[in-house]
mmCIF file of C-alpha atoms in Angstrom:
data_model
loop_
_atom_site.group_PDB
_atom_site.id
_atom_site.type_symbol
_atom_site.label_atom_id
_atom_site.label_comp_id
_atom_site.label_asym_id
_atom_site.label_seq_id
_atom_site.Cartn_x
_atom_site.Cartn_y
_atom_site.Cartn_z
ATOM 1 C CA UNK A 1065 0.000 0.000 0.000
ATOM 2 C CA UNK A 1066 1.259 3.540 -1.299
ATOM 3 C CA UNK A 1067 1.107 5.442 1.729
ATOM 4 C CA UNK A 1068 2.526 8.939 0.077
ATOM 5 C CA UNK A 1069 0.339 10.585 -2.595
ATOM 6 C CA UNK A 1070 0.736 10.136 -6.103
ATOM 7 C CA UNK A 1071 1.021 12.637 -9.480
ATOM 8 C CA UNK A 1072 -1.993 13.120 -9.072
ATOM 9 C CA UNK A 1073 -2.972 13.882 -5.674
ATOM 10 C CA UNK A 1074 0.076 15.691 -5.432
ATOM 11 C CA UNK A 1075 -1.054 17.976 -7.837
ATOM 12 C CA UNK A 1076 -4.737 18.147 -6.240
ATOM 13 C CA UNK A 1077 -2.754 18.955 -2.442
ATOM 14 C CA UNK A 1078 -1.084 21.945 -4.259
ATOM 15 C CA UNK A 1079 -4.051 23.463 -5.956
ATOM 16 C CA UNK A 1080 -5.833 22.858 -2.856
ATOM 17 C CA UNK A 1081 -3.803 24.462 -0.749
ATOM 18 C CA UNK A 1082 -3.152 27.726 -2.950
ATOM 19 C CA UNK A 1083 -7.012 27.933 -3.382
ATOM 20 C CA UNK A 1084 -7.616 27.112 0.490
ATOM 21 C CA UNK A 1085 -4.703 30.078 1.493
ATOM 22 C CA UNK A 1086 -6.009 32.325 -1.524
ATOM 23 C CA UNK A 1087 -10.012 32.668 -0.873
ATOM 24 C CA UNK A 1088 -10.365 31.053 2.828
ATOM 25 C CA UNK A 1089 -7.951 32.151 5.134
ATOM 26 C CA UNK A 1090 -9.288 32.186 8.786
ATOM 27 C CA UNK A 1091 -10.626 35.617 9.168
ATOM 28 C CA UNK A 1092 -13.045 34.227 6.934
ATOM 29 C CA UNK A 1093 -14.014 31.829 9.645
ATOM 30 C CA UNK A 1094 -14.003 34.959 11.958
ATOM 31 C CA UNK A 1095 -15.936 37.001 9.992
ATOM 32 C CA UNK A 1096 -18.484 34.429 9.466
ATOM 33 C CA UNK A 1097 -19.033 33.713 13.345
ATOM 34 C CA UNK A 1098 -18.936 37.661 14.530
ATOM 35 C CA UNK A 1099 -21.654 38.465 11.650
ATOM 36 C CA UNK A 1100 -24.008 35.627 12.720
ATOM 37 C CA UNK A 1101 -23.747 34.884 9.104
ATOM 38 C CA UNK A 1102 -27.475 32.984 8.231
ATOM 39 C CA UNK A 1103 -26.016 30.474 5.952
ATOM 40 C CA UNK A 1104 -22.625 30.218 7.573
ATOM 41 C CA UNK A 1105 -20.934 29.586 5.088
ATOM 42 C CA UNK A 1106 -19.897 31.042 1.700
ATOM 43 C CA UNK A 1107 -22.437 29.989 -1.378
ATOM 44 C CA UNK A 1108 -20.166 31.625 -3.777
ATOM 45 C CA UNK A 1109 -17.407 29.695 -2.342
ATOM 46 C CA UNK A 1110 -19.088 26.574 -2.649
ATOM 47 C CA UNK A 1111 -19.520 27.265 -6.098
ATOM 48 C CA UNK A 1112 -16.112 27.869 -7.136
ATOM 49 C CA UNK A 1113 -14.945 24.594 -5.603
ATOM 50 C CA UNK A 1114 -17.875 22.863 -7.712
ATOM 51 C CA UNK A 1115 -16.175 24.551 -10.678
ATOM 52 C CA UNK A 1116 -12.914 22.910 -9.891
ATOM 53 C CA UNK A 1117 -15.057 19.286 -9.746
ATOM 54 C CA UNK A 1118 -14.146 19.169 -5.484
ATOM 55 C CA UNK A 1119 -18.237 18.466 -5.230
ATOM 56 C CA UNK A 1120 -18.355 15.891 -7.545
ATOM 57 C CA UNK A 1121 -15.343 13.613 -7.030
ATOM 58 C CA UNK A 1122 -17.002 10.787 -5.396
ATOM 59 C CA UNK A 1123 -19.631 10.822 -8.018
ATOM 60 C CA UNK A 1124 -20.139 8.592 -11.274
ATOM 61 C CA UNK A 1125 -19.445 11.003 -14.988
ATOM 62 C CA UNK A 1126 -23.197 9.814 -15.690
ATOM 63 C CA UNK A 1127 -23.964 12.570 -12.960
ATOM 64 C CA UNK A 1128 -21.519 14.713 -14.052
ATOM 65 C CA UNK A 1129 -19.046 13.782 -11.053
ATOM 66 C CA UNK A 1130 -14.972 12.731 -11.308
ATOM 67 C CA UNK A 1131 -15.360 8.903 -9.869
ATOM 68 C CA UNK A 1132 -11.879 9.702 -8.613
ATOM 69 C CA UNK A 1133 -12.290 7.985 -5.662
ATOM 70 C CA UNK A 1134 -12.332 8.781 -1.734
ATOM 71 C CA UNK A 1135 -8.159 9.239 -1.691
ATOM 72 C CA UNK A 1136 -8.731 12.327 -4.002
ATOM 73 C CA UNK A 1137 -11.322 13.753 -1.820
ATOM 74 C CA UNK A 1138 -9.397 13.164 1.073
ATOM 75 C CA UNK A 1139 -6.076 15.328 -0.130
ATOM 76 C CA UNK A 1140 -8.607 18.296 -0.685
ATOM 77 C CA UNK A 1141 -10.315 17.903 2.552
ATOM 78 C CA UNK A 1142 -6.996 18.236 4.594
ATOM 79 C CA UNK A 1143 -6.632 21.592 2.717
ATOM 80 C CA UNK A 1144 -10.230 22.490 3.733
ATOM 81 C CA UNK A 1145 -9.516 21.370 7.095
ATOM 82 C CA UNK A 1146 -6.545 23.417 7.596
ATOM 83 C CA UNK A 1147 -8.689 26.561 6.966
ATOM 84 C CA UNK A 1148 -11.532 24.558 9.085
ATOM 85 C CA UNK A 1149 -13.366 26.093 5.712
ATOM 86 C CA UNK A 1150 -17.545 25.575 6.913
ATOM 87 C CA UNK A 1151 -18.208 24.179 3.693
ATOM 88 C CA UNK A 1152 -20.467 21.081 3.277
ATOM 89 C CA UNK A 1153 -18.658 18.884 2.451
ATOM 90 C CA UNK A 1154 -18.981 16.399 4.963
ATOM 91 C CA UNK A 1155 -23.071 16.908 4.850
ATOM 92 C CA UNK A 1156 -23.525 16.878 0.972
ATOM 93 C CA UNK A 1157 -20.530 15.276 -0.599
ATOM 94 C CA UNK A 1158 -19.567 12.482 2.000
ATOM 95 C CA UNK A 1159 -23.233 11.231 3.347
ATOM 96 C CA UNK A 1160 -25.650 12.071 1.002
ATOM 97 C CA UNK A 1161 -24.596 11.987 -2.110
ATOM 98 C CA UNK A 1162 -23.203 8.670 -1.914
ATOM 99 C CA UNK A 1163 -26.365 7.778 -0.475
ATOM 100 C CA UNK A 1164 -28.762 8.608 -3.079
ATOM 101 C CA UNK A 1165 -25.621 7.349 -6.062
ATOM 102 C CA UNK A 1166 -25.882 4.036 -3.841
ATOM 103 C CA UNK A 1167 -29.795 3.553 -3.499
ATOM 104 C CA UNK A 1168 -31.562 6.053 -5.166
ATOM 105 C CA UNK A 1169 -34.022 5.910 -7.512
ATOM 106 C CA UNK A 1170 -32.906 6.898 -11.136
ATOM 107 C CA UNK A 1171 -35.487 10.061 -10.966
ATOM 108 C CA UNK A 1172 -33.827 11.139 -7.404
ATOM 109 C CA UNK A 1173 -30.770 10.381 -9.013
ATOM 110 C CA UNK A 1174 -31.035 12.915 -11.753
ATOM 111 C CA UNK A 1175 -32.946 15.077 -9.662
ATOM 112 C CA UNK A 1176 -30.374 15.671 -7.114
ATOM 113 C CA UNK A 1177 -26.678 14.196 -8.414
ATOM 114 C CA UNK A 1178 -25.946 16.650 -10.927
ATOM 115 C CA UNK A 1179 -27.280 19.541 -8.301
ATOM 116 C CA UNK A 1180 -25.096 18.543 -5.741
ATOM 117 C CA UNK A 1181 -22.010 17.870 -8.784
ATOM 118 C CA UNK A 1182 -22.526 21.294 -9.901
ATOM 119 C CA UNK A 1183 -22.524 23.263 -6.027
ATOM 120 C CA UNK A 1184 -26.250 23.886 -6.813
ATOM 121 C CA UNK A 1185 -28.064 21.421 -3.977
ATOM 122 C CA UNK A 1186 -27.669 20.781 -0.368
ATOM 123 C CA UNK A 1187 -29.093 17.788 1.038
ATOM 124 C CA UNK A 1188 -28.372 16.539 4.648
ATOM 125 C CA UNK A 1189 -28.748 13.204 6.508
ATOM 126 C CA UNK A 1190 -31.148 13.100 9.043
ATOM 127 C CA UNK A 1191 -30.501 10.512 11.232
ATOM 128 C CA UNK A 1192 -29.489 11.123 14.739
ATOM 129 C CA UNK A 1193 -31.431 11.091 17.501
ATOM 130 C CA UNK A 1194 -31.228 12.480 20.908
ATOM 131 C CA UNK A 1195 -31.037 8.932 22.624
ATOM 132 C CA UNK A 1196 -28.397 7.192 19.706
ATOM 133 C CA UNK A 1197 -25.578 9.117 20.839
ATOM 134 C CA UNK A 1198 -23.229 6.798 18.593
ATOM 135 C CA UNK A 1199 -25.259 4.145 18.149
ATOM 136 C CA UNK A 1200 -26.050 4.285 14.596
ATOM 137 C CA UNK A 1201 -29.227 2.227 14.210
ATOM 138 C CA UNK A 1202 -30.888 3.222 17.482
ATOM 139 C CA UNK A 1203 -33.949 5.081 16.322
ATOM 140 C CA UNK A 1204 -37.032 6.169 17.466
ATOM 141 C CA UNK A 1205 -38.775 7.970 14.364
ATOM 142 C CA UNK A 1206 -41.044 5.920 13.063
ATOM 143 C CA UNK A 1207 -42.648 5.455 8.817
ATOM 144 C CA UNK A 1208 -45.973 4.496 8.827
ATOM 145 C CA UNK A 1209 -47.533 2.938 5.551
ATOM 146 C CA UNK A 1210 -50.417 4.258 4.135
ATOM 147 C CA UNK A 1211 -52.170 4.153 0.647
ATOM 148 C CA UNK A 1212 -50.438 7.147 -0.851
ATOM 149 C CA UNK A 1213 -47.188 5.901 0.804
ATOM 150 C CA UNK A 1214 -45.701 6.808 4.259
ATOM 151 C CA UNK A 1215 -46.185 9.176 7.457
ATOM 152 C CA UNK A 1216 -43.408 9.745 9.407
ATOM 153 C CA UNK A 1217 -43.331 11.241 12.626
ATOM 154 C CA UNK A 1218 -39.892 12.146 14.901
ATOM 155 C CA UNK A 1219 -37.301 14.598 15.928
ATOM 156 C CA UNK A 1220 -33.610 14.019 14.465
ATOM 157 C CA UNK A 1221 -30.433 16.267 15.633
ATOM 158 C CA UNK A 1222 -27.262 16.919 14.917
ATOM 159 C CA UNK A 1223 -28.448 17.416 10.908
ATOM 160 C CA UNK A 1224 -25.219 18.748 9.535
ATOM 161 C CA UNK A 1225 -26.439 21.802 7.219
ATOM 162 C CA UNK A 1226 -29.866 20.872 8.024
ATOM 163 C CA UNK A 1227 -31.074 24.515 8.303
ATOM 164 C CA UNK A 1228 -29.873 25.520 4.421
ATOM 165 C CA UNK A 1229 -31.021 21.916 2.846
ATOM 166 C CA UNK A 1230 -33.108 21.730 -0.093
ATOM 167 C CA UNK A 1231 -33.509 18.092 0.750
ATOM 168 C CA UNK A 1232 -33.187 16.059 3.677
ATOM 169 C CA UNK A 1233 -32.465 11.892 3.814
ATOM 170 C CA UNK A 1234 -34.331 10.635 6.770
ATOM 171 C CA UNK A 1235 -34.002 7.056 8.369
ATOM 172 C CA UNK A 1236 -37.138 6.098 10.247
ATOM 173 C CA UNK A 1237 -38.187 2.620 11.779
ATOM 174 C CA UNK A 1238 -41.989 0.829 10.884
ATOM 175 C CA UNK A 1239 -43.774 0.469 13.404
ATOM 176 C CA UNK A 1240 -44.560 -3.415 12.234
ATOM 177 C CA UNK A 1241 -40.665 -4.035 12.122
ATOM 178 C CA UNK A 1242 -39.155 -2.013 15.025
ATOM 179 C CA UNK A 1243 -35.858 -3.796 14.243
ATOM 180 C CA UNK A 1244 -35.435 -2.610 10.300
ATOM 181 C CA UNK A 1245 -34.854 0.786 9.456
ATOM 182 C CA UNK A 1246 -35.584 2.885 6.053
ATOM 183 C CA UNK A 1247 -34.503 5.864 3.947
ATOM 184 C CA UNK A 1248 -36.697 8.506 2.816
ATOM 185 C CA UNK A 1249 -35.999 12.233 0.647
ATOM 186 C CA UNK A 1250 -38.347 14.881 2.602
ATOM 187 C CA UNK A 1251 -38.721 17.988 1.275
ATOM 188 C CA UNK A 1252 -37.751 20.080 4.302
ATOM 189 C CA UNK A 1253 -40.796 22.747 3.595
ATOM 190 C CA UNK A 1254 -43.162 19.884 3.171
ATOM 191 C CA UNK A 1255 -46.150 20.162 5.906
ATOM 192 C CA UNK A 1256 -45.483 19.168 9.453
ATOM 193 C CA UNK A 1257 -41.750 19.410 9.084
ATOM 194 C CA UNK A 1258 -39.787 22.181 11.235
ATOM 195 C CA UNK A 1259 -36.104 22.917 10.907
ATOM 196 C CA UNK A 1260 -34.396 24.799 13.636
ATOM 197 C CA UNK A 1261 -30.982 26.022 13.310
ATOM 198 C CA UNK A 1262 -28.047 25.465 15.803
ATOM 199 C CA UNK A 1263 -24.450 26.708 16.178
ATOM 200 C CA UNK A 1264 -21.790 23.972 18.138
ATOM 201 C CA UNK A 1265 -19.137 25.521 19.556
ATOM 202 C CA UNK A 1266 -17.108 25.421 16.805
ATOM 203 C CA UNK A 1267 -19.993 27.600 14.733
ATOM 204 C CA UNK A 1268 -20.778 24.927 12.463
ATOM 205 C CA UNK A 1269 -23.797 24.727 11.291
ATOM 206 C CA UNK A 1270 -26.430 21.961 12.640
ATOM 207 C CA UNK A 1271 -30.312 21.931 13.110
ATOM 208 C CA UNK A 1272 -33.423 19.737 14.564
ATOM 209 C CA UNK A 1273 -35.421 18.269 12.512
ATOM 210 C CA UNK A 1274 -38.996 17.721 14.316
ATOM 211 C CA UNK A 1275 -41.325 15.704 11.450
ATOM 212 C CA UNK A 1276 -44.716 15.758 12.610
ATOM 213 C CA UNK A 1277 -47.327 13.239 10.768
ATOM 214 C CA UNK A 1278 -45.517 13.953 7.727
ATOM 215 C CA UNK A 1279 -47.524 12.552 4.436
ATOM 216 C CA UNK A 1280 -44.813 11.290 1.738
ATOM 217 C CA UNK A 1281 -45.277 8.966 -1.620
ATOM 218 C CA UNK A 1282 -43.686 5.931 -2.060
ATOM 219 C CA UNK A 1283 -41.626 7.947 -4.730
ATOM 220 C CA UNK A 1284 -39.694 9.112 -1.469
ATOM 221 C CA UNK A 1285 -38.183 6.001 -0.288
ATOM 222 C CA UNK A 1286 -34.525 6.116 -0.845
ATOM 223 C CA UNK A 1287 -33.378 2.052 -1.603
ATOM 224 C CA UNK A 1288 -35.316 -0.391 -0.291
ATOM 225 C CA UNK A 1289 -37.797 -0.750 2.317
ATOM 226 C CA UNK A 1290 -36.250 -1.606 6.104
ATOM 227 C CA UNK A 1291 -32.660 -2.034 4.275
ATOM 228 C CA UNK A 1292 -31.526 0.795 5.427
ATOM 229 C CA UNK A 1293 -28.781 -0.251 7.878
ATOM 230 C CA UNK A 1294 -26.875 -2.357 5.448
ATOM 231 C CA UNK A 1295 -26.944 0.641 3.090
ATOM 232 C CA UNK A 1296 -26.262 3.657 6.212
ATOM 233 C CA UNK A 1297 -22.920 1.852 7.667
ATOM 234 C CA UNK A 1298 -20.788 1.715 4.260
ATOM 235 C CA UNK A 1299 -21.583 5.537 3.632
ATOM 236 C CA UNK A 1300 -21.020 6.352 7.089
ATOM 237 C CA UNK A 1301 -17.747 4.513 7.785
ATOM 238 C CA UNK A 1302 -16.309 6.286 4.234
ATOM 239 C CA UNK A 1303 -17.555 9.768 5.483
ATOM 240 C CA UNK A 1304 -15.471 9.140 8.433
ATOM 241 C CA UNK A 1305 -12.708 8.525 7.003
ATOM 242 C CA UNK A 1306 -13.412 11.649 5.384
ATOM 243 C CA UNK A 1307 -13.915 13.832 8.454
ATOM 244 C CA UNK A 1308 -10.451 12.462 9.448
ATOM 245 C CA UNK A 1309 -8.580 13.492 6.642
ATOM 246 C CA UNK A 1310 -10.243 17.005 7.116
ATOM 247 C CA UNK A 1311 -9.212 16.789 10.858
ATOM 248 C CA UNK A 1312 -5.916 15.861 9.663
ATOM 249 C CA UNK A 1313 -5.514 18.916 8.170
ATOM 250 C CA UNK A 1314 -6.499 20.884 11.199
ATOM 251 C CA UNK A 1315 -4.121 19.617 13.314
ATOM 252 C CA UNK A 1316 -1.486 19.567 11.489
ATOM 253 C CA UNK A 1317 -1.955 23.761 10.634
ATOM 254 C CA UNK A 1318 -2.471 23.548 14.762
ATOM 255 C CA UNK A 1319 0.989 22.432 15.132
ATOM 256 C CA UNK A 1320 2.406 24.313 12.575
ATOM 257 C CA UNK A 1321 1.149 27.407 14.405
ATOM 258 C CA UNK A 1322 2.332 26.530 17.759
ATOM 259 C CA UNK A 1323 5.655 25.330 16.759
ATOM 260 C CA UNK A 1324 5.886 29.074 14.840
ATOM 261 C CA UNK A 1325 5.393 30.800 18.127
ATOM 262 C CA UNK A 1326 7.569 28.690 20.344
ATOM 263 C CA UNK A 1327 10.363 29.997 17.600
ATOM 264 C CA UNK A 1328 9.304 33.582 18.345
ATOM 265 C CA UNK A 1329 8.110 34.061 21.801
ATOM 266 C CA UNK A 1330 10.934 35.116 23.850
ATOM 267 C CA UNK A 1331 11.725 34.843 27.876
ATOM 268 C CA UNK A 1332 15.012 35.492 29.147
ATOM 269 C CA UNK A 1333 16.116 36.799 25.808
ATOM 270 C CA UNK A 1334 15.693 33.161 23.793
ATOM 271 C CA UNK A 1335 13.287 31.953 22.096
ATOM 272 C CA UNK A 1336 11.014 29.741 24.025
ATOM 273 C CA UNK A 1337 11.143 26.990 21.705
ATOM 274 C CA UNK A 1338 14.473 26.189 22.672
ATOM 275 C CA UNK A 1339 13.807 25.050 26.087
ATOM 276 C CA UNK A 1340 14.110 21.412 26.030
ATOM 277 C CA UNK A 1341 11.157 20.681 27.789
ATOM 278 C CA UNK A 1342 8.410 22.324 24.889
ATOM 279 C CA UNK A 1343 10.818 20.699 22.203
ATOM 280 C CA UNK A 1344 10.322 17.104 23.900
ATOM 281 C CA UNK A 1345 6.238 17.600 23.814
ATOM 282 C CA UNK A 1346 6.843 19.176 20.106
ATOM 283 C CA UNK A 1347 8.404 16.034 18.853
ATOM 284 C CA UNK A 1348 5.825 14.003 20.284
ATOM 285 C CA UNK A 1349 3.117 16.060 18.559
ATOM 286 C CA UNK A 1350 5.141 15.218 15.748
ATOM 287 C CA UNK A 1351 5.415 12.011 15.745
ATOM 288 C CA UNK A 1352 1.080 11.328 16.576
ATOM 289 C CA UNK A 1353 0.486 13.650 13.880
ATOM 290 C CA UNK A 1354 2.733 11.210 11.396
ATOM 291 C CA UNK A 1355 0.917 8.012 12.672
ATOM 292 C CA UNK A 1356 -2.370 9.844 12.085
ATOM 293 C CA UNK A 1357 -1.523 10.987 8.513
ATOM 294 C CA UNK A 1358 -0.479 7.468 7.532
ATOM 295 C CA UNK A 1359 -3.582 6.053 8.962
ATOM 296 C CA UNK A 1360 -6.019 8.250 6.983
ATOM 297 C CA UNK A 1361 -4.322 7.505 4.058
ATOM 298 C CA UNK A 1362 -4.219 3.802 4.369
ATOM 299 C CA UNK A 1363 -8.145 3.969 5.720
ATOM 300 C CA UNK A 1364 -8.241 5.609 2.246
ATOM 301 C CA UNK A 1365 -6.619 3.692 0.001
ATOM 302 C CA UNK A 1366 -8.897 0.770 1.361
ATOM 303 C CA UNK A 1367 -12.065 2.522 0.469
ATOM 304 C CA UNK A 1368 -11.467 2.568 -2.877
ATOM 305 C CA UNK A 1369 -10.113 -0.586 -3.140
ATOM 306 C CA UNK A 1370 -12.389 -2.617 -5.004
ATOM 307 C CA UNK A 1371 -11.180 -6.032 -3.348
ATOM 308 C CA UNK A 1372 -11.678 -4.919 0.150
ATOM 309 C CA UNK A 1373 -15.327 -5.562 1.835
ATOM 310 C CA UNK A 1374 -17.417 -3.724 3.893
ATOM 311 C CA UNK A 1375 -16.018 -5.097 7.088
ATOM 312 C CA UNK A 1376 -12.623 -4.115 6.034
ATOM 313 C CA UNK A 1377 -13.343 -0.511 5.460
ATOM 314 C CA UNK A 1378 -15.411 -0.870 8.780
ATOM 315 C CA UNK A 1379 -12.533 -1.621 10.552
ATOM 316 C CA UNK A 1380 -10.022 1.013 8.783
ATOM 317 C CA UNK A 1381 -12.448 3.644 9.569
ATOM 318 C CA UNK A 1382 -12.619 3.001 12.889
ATOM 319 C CA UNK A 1383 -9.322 3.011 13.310
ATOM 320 C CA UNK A 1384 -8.557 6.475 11.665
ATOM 321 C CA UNK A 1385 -11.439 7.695 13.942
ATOM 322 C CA UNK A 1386 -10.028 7.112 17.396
ATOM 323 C CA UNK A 1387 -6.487 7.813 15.951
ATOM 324 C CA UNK A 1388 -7.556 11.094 14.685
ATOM 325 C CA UNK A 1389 -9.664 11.715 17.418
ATOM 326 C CA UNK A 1390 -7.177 11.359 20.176
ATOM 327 C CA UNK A 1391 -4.505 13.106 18.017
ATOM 328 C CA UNK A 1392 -6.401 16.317 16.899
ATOM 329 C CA UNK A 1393 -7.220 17.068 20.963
ATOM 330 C CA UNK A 1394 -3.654 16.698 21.813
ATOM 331 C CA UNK A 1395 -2.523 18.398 19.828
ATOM 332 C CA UNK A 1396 -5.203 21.051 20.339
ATOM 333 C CA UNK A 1397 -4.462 20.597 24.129
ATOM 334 C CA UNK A 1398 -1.163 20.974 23.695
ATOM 335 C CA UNK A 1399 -0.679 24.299 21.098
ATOM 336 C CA UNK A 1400 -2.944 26.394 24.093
ATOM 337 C CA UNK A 1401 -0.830 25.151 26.555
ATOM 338 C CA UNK A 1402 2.766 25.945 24.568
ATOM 339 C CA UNK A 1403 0.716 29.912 23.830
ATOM 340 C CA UNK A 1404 0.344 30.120 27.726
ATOM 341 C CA UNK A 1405 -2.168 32.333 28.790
ATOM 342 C CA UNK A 1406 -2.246 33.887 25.732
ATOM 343 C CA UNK A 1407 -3.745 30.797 23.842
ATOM 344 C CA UNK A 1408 -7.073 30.902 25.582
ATOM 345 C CA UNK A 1409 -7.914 34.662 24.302
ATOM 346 C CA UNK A 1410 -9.710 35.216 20.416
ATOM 347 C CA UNK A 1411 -6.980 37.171 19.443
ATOM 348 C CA UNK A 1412 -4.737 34.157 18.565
ATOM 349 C CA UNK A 1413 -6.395 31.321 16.516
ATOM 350 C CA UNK A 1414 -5.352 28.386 18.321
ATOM 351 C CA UNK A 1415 -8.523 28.287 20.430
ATOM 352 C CA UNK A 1416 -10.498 28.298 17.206
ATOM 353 C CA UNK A 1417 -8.480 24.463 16.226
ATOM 354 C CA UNK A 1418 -9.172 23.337 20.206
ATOM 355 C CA UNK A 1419 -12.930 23.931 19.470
ATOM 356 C CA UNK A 1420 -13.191 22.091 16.262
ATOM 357 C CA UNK A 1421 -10.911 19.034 17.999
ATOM 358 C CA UNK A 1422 -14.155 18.718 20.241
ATOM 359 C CA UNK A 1423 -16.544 19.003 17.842
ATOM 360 C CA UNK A 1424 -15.048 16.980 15.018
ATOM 361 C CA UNK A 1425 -14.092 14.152 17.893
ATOM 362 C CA UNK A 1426 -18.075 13.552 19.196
ATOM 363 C CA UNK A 1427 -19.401 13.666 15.192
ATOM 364 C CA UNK A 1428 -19.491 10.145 13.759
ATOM 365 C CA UNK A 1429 -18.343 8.837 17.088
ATOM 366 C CA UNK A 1430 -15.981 9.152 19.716
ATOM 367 C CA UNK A 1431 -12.437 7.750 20.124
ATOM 368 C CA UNK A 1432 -14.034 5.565 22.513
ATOM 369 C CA UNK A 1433 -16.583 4.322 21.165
ATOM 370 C CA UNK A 1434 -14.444 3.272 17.819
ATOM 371 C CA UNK A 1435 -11.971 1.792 19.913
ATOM 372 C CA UNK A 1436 -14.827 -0.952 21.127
ATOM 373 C CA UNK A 1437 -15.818 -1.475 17.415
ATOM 374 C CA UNK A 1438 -12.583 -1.974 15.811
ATOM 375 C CA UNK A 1439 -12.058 -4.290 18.857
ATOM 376 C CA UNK A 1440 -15.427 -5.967 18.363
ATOM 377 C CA UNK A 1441 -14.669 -5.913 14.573
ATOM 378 C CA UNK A 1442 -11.115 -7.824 15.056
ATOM 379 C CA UNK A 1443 -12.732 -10.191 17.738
ATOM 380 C CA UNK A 1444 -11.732 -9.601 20.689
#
């Protein structure tokens, strides 16, 4: 397994990067946050990266995507990371798009694919619940059949860009099945559906979803009926692994701005950074950050391998999770710390990676809880 990029993703890292430094530098962030900005994030933006194909890379040509594969998204989402760029990339272009390419219906498929290709159309998973915490398949919302189709009826939370979706995916159980779970596209201005919008501390954007009696066709179901959990967990575990390349990127610019002002803070006339102590806890930061970059791209490289099952990327993905996880909030720990006092005011932007190292370690699951799957998974 290649574990350094190729020609190619070389060459996507770079224009990343120049694009990332160019037209998102973090007083973007800043500005977005102090102007209680109602989208939160930049449409115009969003469209320029669909320009450059970013939206579209997981995507088949026959829906005007790249089918480059998840290691091609993954070098551009360290970029994004790096400039913890709001984007949604994480609720459009890892969950639900790969949804709807993996189990939609050809009309939803040409409804919504070459929307979301083109930067056009956001559409959000719906499927947390207050009581699932991680537990992907615990919930309560239920589908009831009728003639016309389905009602559904529930609250979700945690819907990543759920407040600027023009569609939402929403898993529901029946209530003649409890144990099976289903998919269904909601229009989120249909009748008896209410989207509120929340900020985590991080400012990124999140909403409840309250569905009340909500009348939907059969034209709505997304894959087939009560299949939903073998379809959820393959899209999930990839969009992880996505999320950790993009936290990769955070904490590696975390680092890079720490060790920058160890090298220029100065007590007793040196430079701080050359007091053994801070370059010991430096190198260590160092070295995580170098495990956790060769994890996420060998969690990578097994997603698109064609060869490698479900339980395989299940595993990886867990892996790169708690790696990540536990990496990103050391680090994070560790660059407020090294700033002293100084680190916990706005004025510097380390506190800005800290909050996102919270945030991105709870979304998708804790370190903890994919240490017990990845142990589960290897059989122990």
């Amino acid at each position: 397994m290649q574990l350094i990029h190729n020609e190619t993703e070389s060459m996507l890292a770079d224009s990343a990067r120049k694009f990332f430094t160019t037209s998102s530098p973090l007083s973007r962030v800043r500005a977005l946050r102090d102007a209680g900005d109602a989208t939160g994030f930049s449409r115009e933006l969003w469209a320029q990266m669909a320009e450059l194909g970013w939206t579209g890379l997981l995507l088949p040509e026959e829906h005007e995507g790249m089918a480059m594969g998840l290691s091609a998204l993954c070098v551009i989402l360290e970029q994004a990371g790096r400039a913890l760029a709001p984007e949604p990339f994480l609720s459009t272009v890892l969950l639900s798009a790969p949804l709807l390419a993996r189990a939609g219906s050809p009309a939803q498929q040409r409804r919504w694919l070459p929307a979301i290709a083109g930067g056009e159309a956001i559409v959000a998973l719906a499927h947390h619940e207050r009581e699932s915490r991680h537990a992907r398949h615990r919930v309560a919302t239920t589908a009831t059949p009728t003639d016309a189709g389905f009602r559904i009826t529930g609250r979700k939370d945690q819907v990543l860009d759920g407040h600027v979706a023009d569609a939402l995916i929403v898993s529901a159980r029946s209530p003649q099945d409890p144990d099976q779970l289903s998919l269904f596209l909601v229009d989120p201005g249909a009748p008896g559906v209410t989207v509120t919008r929340q900020r985590r501390i991080d400012e990124r954007n999140i909403a409840i979803v309250a569905l009340e009696d909500v009348a939907l066709t059969r034209d709505a179901l997304v894959g087939d009926a009560d299949r939903a959990v073998e379809l959820l967990d393959p899209v999930l575990d990839r969009a992880t692994i996505g999320l950790c390349a993009e936290m990769l990127g955070s904490m590696t610019r975390a680092f890079e701005e720490t060790v920058a002002y160890l090298k220029e803070r100065k007590q007793f006339g040196v430079a701080i950074g050359t007091f053994q102590a801070l370059k010991h806890r430096a190198a260590r930061l160092y070295m995580e950050l170098t495990l956790a970059r060769s994890v996420v791209v060998a969690a990578a490289r097994v997603a698109d391998d064609a060869r490698a099952d479900d339980a395989r990327v299940a595993a990886m993905a867990s892996l790169c999770k708690a790696r990540c996880s536990d990496t990103f909030i050391h680090v994070a720990n560790e660059g407020v710390q090294m700033f002293g006092g100084v680190g916990m005011t706005d004025e510097y932007d380390i506190g800005m990676f800290l909050k996102r190292a919270r945030v991105a370690e709870q979304t998708l699951g804790d370190a903890s809880w994919h240490r017990d799957r990845w142990a589960r998974l290897a059989g122990y």
